[in-house]
């Protein structure tokens, strides 16, 4: 909302010299958000001039210019720039005549842009200034010719300061209006808030005009809503006034054009400008009809199936049965609260006007505006709630301006339907505001603050009964009233106190492990990302189960994106989306990871919470248990994704592409940081490459999977053929790991190394062979690593040769080669017994 200061000053006292920054600061104190400031960005001297004569001079480029003599100061007086009273000016426009009063920008002035004006030689003359158009002055978009003051109804003396004359010395502050503060979409509402912030006297513009008495026969209006949305009738208030004999071609006064421009609205015609002006002033959207184009009375009703309407933008729209319409005897003439129809539009020939000021249901208007993609200044206000008590005054204000500016005559009576329900009192218990806000407020402070916002406050047993004002539909509960007290009495009274952690406490073990794991992955070059937790049902089935079968999923009641309405069962869809987005932007080498919750509901079970606890008290244990029971299991997972090159090409070294080994290394890094011993076994997962998938086990339990994304899924996501991924249940890893991690003794005596090559069936997992060797070799074995998996010449078909590097060390002596060999052979013997392994000769 843009608020011109001159307009604001009509309804609240602004101290002389008040700056835009000071107005913004005052409004911020009462909770309105500062956005921007707006000015016309003009610097004088810019004056009224009179065209004395001109000569048209054709040019070689085919253009004809006018060499003009323009009086810019009264006879015998110097011009505002210190020059002669008559200036010679070159002008390319041809829409003015001798004797016209125009706006002249003299040398030294600056137009928006900035565009400084100076005397300069052009077309064989020295042009001593410029005759300005409305667009060059920032008054509008008209650039077809220069601005003739007679078209604005202005006949000011030559030399008059045009900046002040046209209202171009005004400025506006812009504030962001949140959805619950619809009343601030008006000068009336902002003036009231400024008065709250500064204590200045507020003068309600709605009380400065007398609404006409509503008479049933003044103009027939009927509200016939047979399909109300959520049981709320589409229109609760409908006021009309009639003004006859207007001249719609009269110019809009310069002061009104300037205010509308600063407020962000383009001047169109006098009747339209007046309705927009009153909407900004009072917050009540207004619509005007050409009375002579109406057939019969007005009926407000829902659209019929297949009904159409040509709106003011020239488009024929097929209406929905939910759309609320303004109709006459021939059918629809407007989308209520959104846009009028073309058939009853006010034009230059209009003489008699019907003014409509109504109050429509916010939900109905919001749905219609979105359905037809027709956001408007009117719908923006109706969606947030318009004061139902202002309609009569707003219609009277429009009638007043049409009489004053357009030369019309207003009928004495107007019609008024007022079926808006009375506001019910809200009980505000004693001490409630203090308990909720955490500040000691006296009873008098609470009473005065609520009375100041317009509430009717009365004392009752145990507290106050507060009837909110009609312009505050957002005040529906006692918590809303408490917020108003805190807002008006100052947010600065709320102390900023950091909570003190109880002694002896800090991060939990899970928190420490998660931080350690994140540090370990980041130190290894990975980047942590945060993906949206919303997926499709197919993605949950694909990644949330090992075989791709349908699984139970939590569906959002009001999803941000209708195409992804389910909460994720796996982190991998989000990481794949991150990879796809980065690859599309040229980032081909990726190593990313994410921590996050997954949501694992049980089959055939309803989730939800019937009653939420109050916010200022700690819930009892049984209430907390009920809340926990109403939500599905939400374990914290960790997922990694690598694609492209893990090591880039360098001089003397080729690039190393990422693959399953890197996914396994990432899991090992996670396990090491968590203090867990991880094992891998051949696994299968619907979303991963067959044969290149590993189960991740801790303490014998499967806690996740690692491998390469199935090539078909990678192609579907526009990813390279090889995408290494892993996902583990970090909560499970932490739970299965002994929190007491013992440091291994550093051996100081020499170690003995041995290699062991064993031939086993190709189907036997290498991990099973390694476990057998490790157990058989005994306590002298310090380290065992698989260094080769060979299948080829010299190895029987259907078998493989596994080579292990062994390191032996004793803590009390130097081992002999014989002792190391005996330990190695003991390990080979156990491997032979358990897996059928034979030492390769």
Short mmCIF file of N, CA, C and O in Angstrom, two decimals, residues 187 200 265 313 378-379 392 426 508 577 580 635 644 668 731 748:
data_model
loop_
_atom_site.label_atom_id
_atom_site.label_comp_id
_atom_site.label_asym_id
_atom_site.label_seq_id
_atom_site.Cartn_x
_atom_site.Cartn_y
_atom_site.Cartn_z
N UNK A 187 -6.14 4.73 3.07
CA UNK A 187 -5.60 5.88 3.80
C UNK A 187 -6.25 5.95 5.18
O UNK A 187 -5.59 6.28 6.18
N UNK A 200 -1.22 11.16 17.58
CA UNK A 200 -1.82 12.26 16.83
C UNK A 200 -3.33 12.06 16.74
O UNK A 200 -3.85 10.96 16.84
N UNK A 265 -1.72 3.90 -9.03
CA UNK A 265 -2.88 3.68 -9.90
C UNK A 265 -2.87 4.72 -11.02
O UNK A 265 -2.70 5.91 -10.77
N UNK A 313 -11.94 -6.09 -19.50
CA UNK A 313 -10.70 -6.26 -20.26
C UNK A 313 -10.96 -6.79 -21.66
O UNK A 313 -10.03 -7.11 -22.40
N UNK A 378 -9.64 -4.36 -6.22
CA UNK A 378 -10.87 -4.64 -5.47
C UNK A 378 -10.81 -6.01 -4.82
O UNK A 378 -11.08 -6.18 -3.63
N UNK A 379 -10.46 -7.04 -5.61
CA UNK A 379 -10.43 -8.40 -5.06
C UNK A 379 -9.39 -8.52 -3.96
O UNK A 379 -9.58 -9.25 -2.98
N UNK A 392 -22.18 2.49 2.87
CA UNK A 392 -23.02 3.65 2.64
C UNK A 392 -22.23 4.94 2.55
O UNK A 392 -22.49 5.79 1.68
N UNK A 426 -15.78 -10.95 22.67
CA UNK A 426 -14.73 -11.91 23.00
C UNK A 426 -14.38 -11.72 24.47
O UNK A 426 -14.12 -10.59 24.91
N UNK A 508 22.57 -33.45 23.05
CA UNK A 508 22.35 -34.87 23.28
C UNK A 508 23.34 -35.67 22.46
O UNK A 508 24.01 -35.15 21.55
N UNK A 577 16.42 -34.68 -7.46
CA UNK A 577 15.96 -33.39 -7.97
C UNK A 577 17.04 -32.32 -7.87
O UNK A 577 17.21 -31.51 -8.79
N UNK A 580 19.57 -33.05 -10.62
CA UNK A 580 19.03 -32.67 -11.94
C UNK A 580 19.10 -31.17 -12.15
O UNK A 580 19.47 -30.69 -13.23
N UNK A 635 11.85 -41.27 11.54
CA UNK A 635 13.29 -41.42 11.77
C UNK A 635 14.09 -40.44 10.94
O UNK A 635 13.66 -39.99 9.88
N UNK A 644 29.37 -37.78 -11.87
CA UNK A 644 30.46 -37.07 -12.54
C UNK A 644 31.80 -37.59 -12.07
O UNK A 644 31.96 -38.78 -11.76
N UNK A 668 31.09 -45.62 5.02
CA UNK A 668 32.15 -45.94 6.00
C UNK A 668 32.51 -44.69 6.79
O UNK A 668 32.75 -44.75 8.00
N UNK A 731 19.31 -42.61 12.84
CA UNK A 731 18.82 -42.88 14.19
C UNK A 731 19.08 -44.33 14.58
O UNK A 731 19.46 -44.63 15.72
N UNK A 748 53.65 -50.11 19.10
CA UNK A 748 55.00 -49.52 18.98
C UNK A 748 56.01 -50.53 18.47
O UNK A 748 57.13 -50.15 18.09
#
